[in-house]
mmCIF file of C-alpha atoms in Angstrom:
data_model
loop_
_atom_site.group_PDB
_atom_site.id
_atom_site.type_symbol
_atom_site.label_atom_id
_atom_site.label_comp_id
_atom_site.label_asym_id
_atom_site.label_seq_id
_atom_site.Cartn_x
_atom_site.Cartn_y
_atom_site.Cartn_z
ATOM 1 C CA UNK A 1 -0.381 20.978 -4.501
ATOM 2 C CA UNK A 2 -2.648 23.871 -5.848
ATOM 3 C CA UNK A 3 -0.681 24.247 -8.692
ATOM 4 C CA UNK A 4 -1.584 20.466 -9.970
ATOM 5 C CA UNK A 5 -5.808 21.406 -9.094
ATOM 6 C CA UNK A 6 -4.553 24.550 -11.722
ATOM 7 C CA UNK A 7 -4.058 22.439 -14.020
ATOM 8 C CA UNK A 8 -6.378 20.318 -14.054
ATOM 9 C CA UNK A 9 -9.132 23.243 -14.482
ATOM 10 C CA UNK A 10 -8.017 24.504 -16.674
ATOM 11 C CA UNK A 11 -7.406 21.063 -18.857
ATOM 12 C CA UNK A 12 -11.623 20.519 -18.856
ATOM 13 C CA UNK A 13 -11.641 24.392 -18.376
ATOM 14 C CA UNK A 14 -14.117 23.888 -14.766
ATOM 15 C CA UNK A 15 -12.555 26.617 -12.429
ATOM 16 C CA UNK A 16 -13.902 25.722 -8.127
ATOM 17 C CA UNK A 17 -14.102 28.282 -5.685
ATOM 18 C CA UNK A 18 -11.965 29.127 -3.826
ATOM 19 C CA UNK A 19 -13.019 26.932 -0.559
ATOM 20 C CA UNK A 20 -13.415 24.331 -2.129
ATOM 21 C CA UNK A 21 -9.611 24.242 -3.719
ATOM 22 C CA UNK A 22 -8.343 25.022 0.333
ATOM 23 C CA UNK A 23 -10.821 22.220 1.321
ATOM 24 C CA UNK A 24 -8.682 20.162 -0.993
ATOM 25 C CA UNK A 25 -5.448 21.252 -0.016
ATOM 26 C CA UNK A 26 -6.407 20.557 3.668
ATOM 27 C CA UNK A 27 -7.601 16.718 3.417
ATOM 28 C CA UNK A 28 -4.940 15.759 1.069
ATOM 29 C CA UNK A 29 -3.229 15.665 4.498
ATOM 30 C CA UNK A 30 0.209 17.228 1.814
ATOM 31 C CA UNK A 31 -0.330 14.108 -1.141
ATOM 32 C CA UNK A 32 0.081 15.841 -4.599
ATOM 33 C CA UNK A 33 -1.708 11.690 -5.444
ATOM 34 C CA UNK A 34 -4.764 13.149 -2.499
ATOM 35 C CA UNK A 35 -5.386 15.979 -4.123
ATOM 36 C CA UNK A 36 -4.981 14.669 -8.071
ATOM 37 C CA UNK A 37 -8.384 12.128 -6.626
ATOM 38 C CA UNK A 38 -10.347 14.714 -5.052
ATOM 39 C CA UNK A 39 -10.412 16.739 -8.568
ATOM 40 C CA UNK A 40 -11.287 13.064 -10.347
ATOM 41 C CA UNK A 41 -13.981 12.364 -8.242
ATOM 42 C CA UNK A 42 -15.371 15.629 -7.971
ATOM 43 C CA UNK A 43 -14.806 15.805 -11.746
ATOM 44 C CA UNK A 44 -16.579 12.474 -12.057
ATOM 45 C CA UNK A 45 -19.990 13.032 -9.466
ATOM 46 C CA UNK A 46 -20.432 16.227 -11.583
ATOM 47 C CA UNK A 47 -20.120 14.045 -14.605
ATOM 48 C CA UNK A 48 -16.743 15.972 -16.489
ATOM 49 C CA UNK A 49 -14.672 14.004 -18.369
ATOM 50 C CA UNK A 50 -13.483 16.204 -21.181
ATOM 51 C CA UNK A 51 -13.360 19.568 -21.910
ATOM 52 C CA UNK A 52 -16.359 21.490 -21.511
ATOM 53 C CA UNK A 53 -17.224 23.963 -24.183
ATOM 54 C CA UNK A 54 -17.325 26.963 -21.639
ATOM 55 C CA UNK A 55 -15.822 27.423 -17.804
ATOM 56 C CA UNK A 56 -17.939 25.163 -15.520
ATOM 57 C CA UNK A 57 -18.031 27.311 -11.564
ATOM 58 C CA UNK A 58 -18.065 24.426 -8.959
ATOM 59 C CA UNK A 59 -18.664 26.536 -5.712
ATOM 60 C CA UNK A 60 -21.222 23.134 -3.804
ATOM 61 C CA UNK A 61 -18.284 22.521 -0.869
ATOM 62 C CA UNK A 62 -19.931 19.713 -0.187
ATOM 63 C CA UNK A 63 -18.243 17.140 -2.915
ATOM 64 C CA UNK A 64 -15.271 18.110 -1.285
ATOM 65 C CA UNK A 65 -16.456 15.452 0.663
ATOM 66 C CA UNK A 66 -18.642 13.392 -1.050
ATOM 67 C CA UNK A 67 -15.840 12.834 -3.093
ATOM 68 C CA UNK A 68 -13.617 12.565 0.001
ATOM 69 C CA UNK A 69 -15.858 9.666 1.375
ATOM 70 C CA UNK A 70 -16.265 7.687 -1.382
ATOM 71 C CA UNK A 71 -12.350 7.314 -2.316
ATOM 72 C CA UNK A 72 -12.061 5.855 1.382
ATOM 73 C CA UNK A 73 -14.879 3.351 1.101
ATOM 74 C CA UNK A 74 -13.281 2.803 -2.393
ATOM 75 C CA UNK A 75 -10.059 2.005 -0.589
ATOM 76 C CA UNK A 76 -11.092 0.160 2.452
ATOM 77 C CA UNK A 77 -10.789 -3.783 1.391
ATOM 78 C CA UNK A 78 -7.069 -2.629 0.430
ATOM 79 C CA UNK A 79 -6.394 -1.768 4.678
ATOM 80 C CA UNK A 80 -9.044 -4.160 6.221
ATOM 81 C CA UNK A 81 -6.304 -6.781 5.925
ATOM 82 C CA UNK A 82 -3.572 -4.823 7.280
ATOM 83 C CA UNK A 83 -5.286 -3.700 10.079
ATOM 84 C CA UNK A 84 -6.430 -7.223 11.219
ATOM 85 C CA UNK A 85 -2.356 -7.927 10.530
ATOM 86 C CA UNK A 86 -1.210 -4.991 12.832
ATOM 87 C CA UNK A 87 -2.987 -5.728 15.458
ATOM 88 C CA UNK A 88 -2.841 -8.739 15.860
ATOM 89 C CA UNK A 89 1.041 -7.396 16.075
ATOM 90 C CA UNK A 90 2.274 -11.240 14.427
ATOM 91 C CA UNK A 91 0.802 -13.305 17.488
ATOM 92 C CA UNK A 92 -2.915 -15.254 16.333
ATOM 93 C CA UNK A 93 -4.748 -14.176 19.940
ATOM 94 C CA UNK A 94 -4.295 -10.843 19.064
ATOM 95 C CA UNK A 95 -2.191 -10.786 22.959
ATOM 96 C CA UNK A 96 0.510 -7.556 21.910
ATOM 97 C CA UNK A 97 -2.493 -4.475 22.199
ATOM 98 C CA UNK A 98 0.462 -1.532 21.700
ATOM 99 C CA UNK A 99 -0.406 -2.328 17.224
ATOM 100 C CA UNK A 100 -3.261 -1.017 18.165
ATOM 101 C CA UNK A 101 -1.856 1.983 19.709
ATOM 102 C CA UNK A 102 0.071 2.323 16.992
ATOM 103 C CA UNK A 103 -2.939 2.505 14.947
ATOM 104 C CA UNK A 104 -4.807 4.913 16.900
ATOM 105 C CA UNK A 105 -1.084 7.398 17.337
ATOM 106 C CA UNK A 106 -2.200 7.753 13.311
ATOM 107 C CA UNK A 107 -5.258 7.948 13.324
ATOM 108 C CA UNK A 108 -5.257 11.071 15.633
ATOM 109 C CA UNK A 109 -1.895 12.264 15.241
ATOM 110 C CA UNK A 110 -0.599 14.107 12.711
ATOM 111 C CA UNK A 111 2.488 12.302 11.595
ATOM 112 C CA UNK A 112 5.038 15.239 9.900
ATOM 113 C CA UNK A 113 7.425 14.490 7.163
ATOM 114 C CA UNK A 114 10.432 13.926 9.517
ATOM 115 C CA UNK A 115 8.810 11.094 10.867
ATOM 116 C CA UNK A 116 8.302 11.323 14.308
ATOM 117 C CA UNK A 117 11.015 10.227 17.136
ATOM 118 C CA UNK A 118 10.194 7.079 19.521
ATOM 119 C CA UNK A 119 10.319 9.444 22.374
ATOM 120 C CA UNK A 120 7.919 11.741 21.071
ATOM 121 C CA UNK A 121 5.385 8.754 19.963
ATOM 122 C CA UNK A 122 5.797 7.078 23.648
ATOM 123 C CA UNK A 123 4.100 11.057 24.662
ATOM 124 C CA UNK A 124 1.610 11.101 22.097
ATOM 125 C CA UNK A 125 0.577 7.379 22.762
ATOM 126 C CA UNK A 126 0.063 8.081 26.888
ATOM 127 C CA UNK A 127 -1.991 11.135 25.551
ATOM 128 C CA UNK A 128 -4.529 8.431 23.689
ATOM 129 C CA UNK A 129 -4.158 6.721 27.236
ATOM 130 C CA UNK A 130 -2.416 3.943 26.867
ATOM 131 C CA UNK A 131 -0.849 4.501 29.814
ATOM 132 C CA UNK A 132 1.324 1.542 30.643
ATOM 133 C CA UNK A 133 3.023 1.112 27.698
ATOM 134 C CA UNK A 134 7.209 2.086 28.236
ATOM 135 C CA UNK A 135 9.824 2.938 26.443
ATOM 136 C CA UNK A 136 11.459 -0.390 25.142
ATOM 137 C CA UNK A 137 8.376 -1.345 24.113
ATOM 138 C CA UNK A 138 8.004 1.516 21.734
ATOM 139 C CA UNK A 139 10.876 1.369 20.677
ATOM 140 C CA UNK A 140 10.941 -2.507 19.950
ATOM 141 C CA UNK A 141 7.691 -2.217 18.598
ATOM 142 C CA UNK A 142 8.386 0.251 16.512
ATOM 143 C CA UNK A 143 11.097 -1.485 14.736
ATOM 144 C CA UNK A 144 8.933 -4.294 14.190
ATOM 145 C CA UNK A 145 6.008 -3.059 12.014
ATOM 146 C CA UNK A 146 8.106 -2.653 8.513
ATOM 147 C CA UNK A 147 8.650 -6.533 9.134
ATOM 148 C CA UNK A 148 5.831 -7.759 10.002
ATOM 149 C CA UNK A 149 4.032 -6.341 7.128
ATOM 150 C CA UNK A 150 7.180 -8.031 5.163
ATOM 151 C CA UNK A 151 6.426 -11.557 6.787
ATOM 152 C CA UNK A 152 2.486 -11.075 5.609
ATOM 153 C CA UNK A 153 3.521 -9.528 2.035
ATOM 154 C CA UNK A 154 1.748 -6.408 2.579
ATOM 155 C CA UNK A 155 2.819 -3.803 1.224
ATOM 156 C CA UNK A 156 5.538 -0.860 3.183
ATOM 157 C CA UNK A 157 2.355 1.237 5.125
ATOM 158 C CA UNK A 158 5.969 2.381 7.141
ATOM 159 C CA UNK A 159 9.260 2.619 7.784
ATOM 160 C CA UNK A 160 11.900 3.053 11.034
ATOM 161 C CA UNK A 161 14.871 4.209 10.952
ATOM 162 C CA UNK A 162 16.856 2.071 14.551
ATOM 163 C CA UNK A 163 19.525 4.261 14.450
ATOM 164 C CA UNK A 164 17.527 7.739 15.017
ATOM 165 C CA UNK A 165 14.501 5.948 16.421
ATOM 166 C CA UNK A 166 12.581 8.186 14.409
ATOM 167 C CA UNK A 167 9.288 6.142 12.988
ATOM 168 C CA UNK A 168 8.040 7.570 9.523
ATOM 169 C CA UNK A 169 4.082 7.305 7.968
ATOM 170 C CA UNK A 170 5.197 6.032 4.227
ATOM 171 C CA UNK A 171 2.245 5.572 3.393
ATOM 172 C CA UNK A 172 -0.567 9.154 3.946
ATOM 173 C CA UNK A 173 -3.156 6.823 2.338
ATOM 174 C CA UNK A 174 -3.746 5.207 5.092
ATOM 175 C CA UNK A 175 -4.794 8.407 7.873
ATOM 176 C CA UNK A 176 -6.996 10.165 4.324
ATOM 177 C CA UNK A 177 -9.069 6.486 4.555
ATOM 178 C CA UNK A 178 -9.053 6.071 8.733
ATOM 179 C CA UNK A 179 -10.232 10.107 8.940
ATOM 180 C CA UNK A 180 -13.127 8.665 6.891
ATOM 181 C CA UNK A 181 -13.514 5.561 8.222
ATOM 182 C CA UNK A 182 -12.728 6.149 11.821
ATOM 183 C CA UNK A 183 -14.255 2.707 12.762
ATOM 184 C CA UNK A 184 -11.951 0.955 10.721
ATOM 185 C CA UNK A 185 -9.732 1.852 14.074
ATOM 186 C CA UNK A 186 -12.341 2.287 16.788
ATOM 187 C CA UNK A 187 -13.502 -0.677 16.284
ATOM 188 C CA UNK A 188 -11.116 -2.480 17.898
ATOM 189 C CA UNK A 189 -11.114 -0.945 20.923
ATOM 190 C CA UNK A 190 -14.323 -1.176 20.879
ATOM 191 C CA UNK A 191 -13.723 -4.886 21.237
ATOM 192 C CA UNK A 192 -11.419 -5.340 23.011
ATOM 193 C CA UNK A 193 -14.068 -3.706 25.643
ATOM 194 C CA UNK A 194 -16.916 -5.963 24.708
ATOM 195 C CA UNK A 195 -14.118 -8.916 26.374
ATOM 196 C CA UNK A 196 -13.095 -6.965 28.606
ATOM 197 C CA UNK A 197 -16.468 -6.528 30.112
ATOM 198 C CA UNK A 198 -17.582 -10.075 29.683
ATOM 199 C CA UNK A 199 -15.430 -11.253 30.981
ATOM 200 C CA UNK A 200 -16.318 -8.928 33.855
ATOM 201 C CA UNK A 201 -19.462 -10.486 34.082
ATOM 202 C CA UNK A 202 -18.888 -14.047 34.436
ATOM 203 C CA UNK A 203 -16.468 -12.828 36.752
ATOM 204 C CA UNK A 204 -13.489 -14.007 34.703
ATOM 205 C CA UNK A 205 -9.435 -12.081 35.888
ATOM 206 C CA UNK A 206 -7.853 -10.995 32.560
ATOM 207 C CA UNK A 207 -4.215 -10.488 32.250
ATOM 208 C CA UNK A 208 -2.869 -7.394 30.631
#
């Protein structure tokens, strides 16, 4: 990934400071395409659209955050429909809450390239606060996720290997967007808390 940054610098006759280069690689979560997009957005912010006559040094570290935030908001609408579909788990009343926790897992946990075993997924979900979830529910839910997206004509964001019981995050942009717009996931839980508080205030029994 550092090599792709160098190629871009050479082509445009610009130089990123070491801090900026390191920040770009960190924010790109091991995705070459995100590296490229961050570099392109920085150039757009700096009005660099052609090779510079003399070397332009770029040192302002804050520009990486600005670039990442802009990229995330440009992608927001693309993911909003997927988030709503996943959080409802295929049910119109949204009664299957584990799917919201799968989204929280993606936001909070670094999922390795080799995937996350369903037993590891269960541990992470419990650590995040879903104390009542069971292993069988995790396995069935992760197995259903790709089908849920397919049924709603949403591009593949995840995969689940039924034989090895391993969950894969195929779309790293989703995690990237969740970092810069955390409320996309956080609001799912805020809505649940508000509903529970309203039910309690009305002395209505809620069923988990």
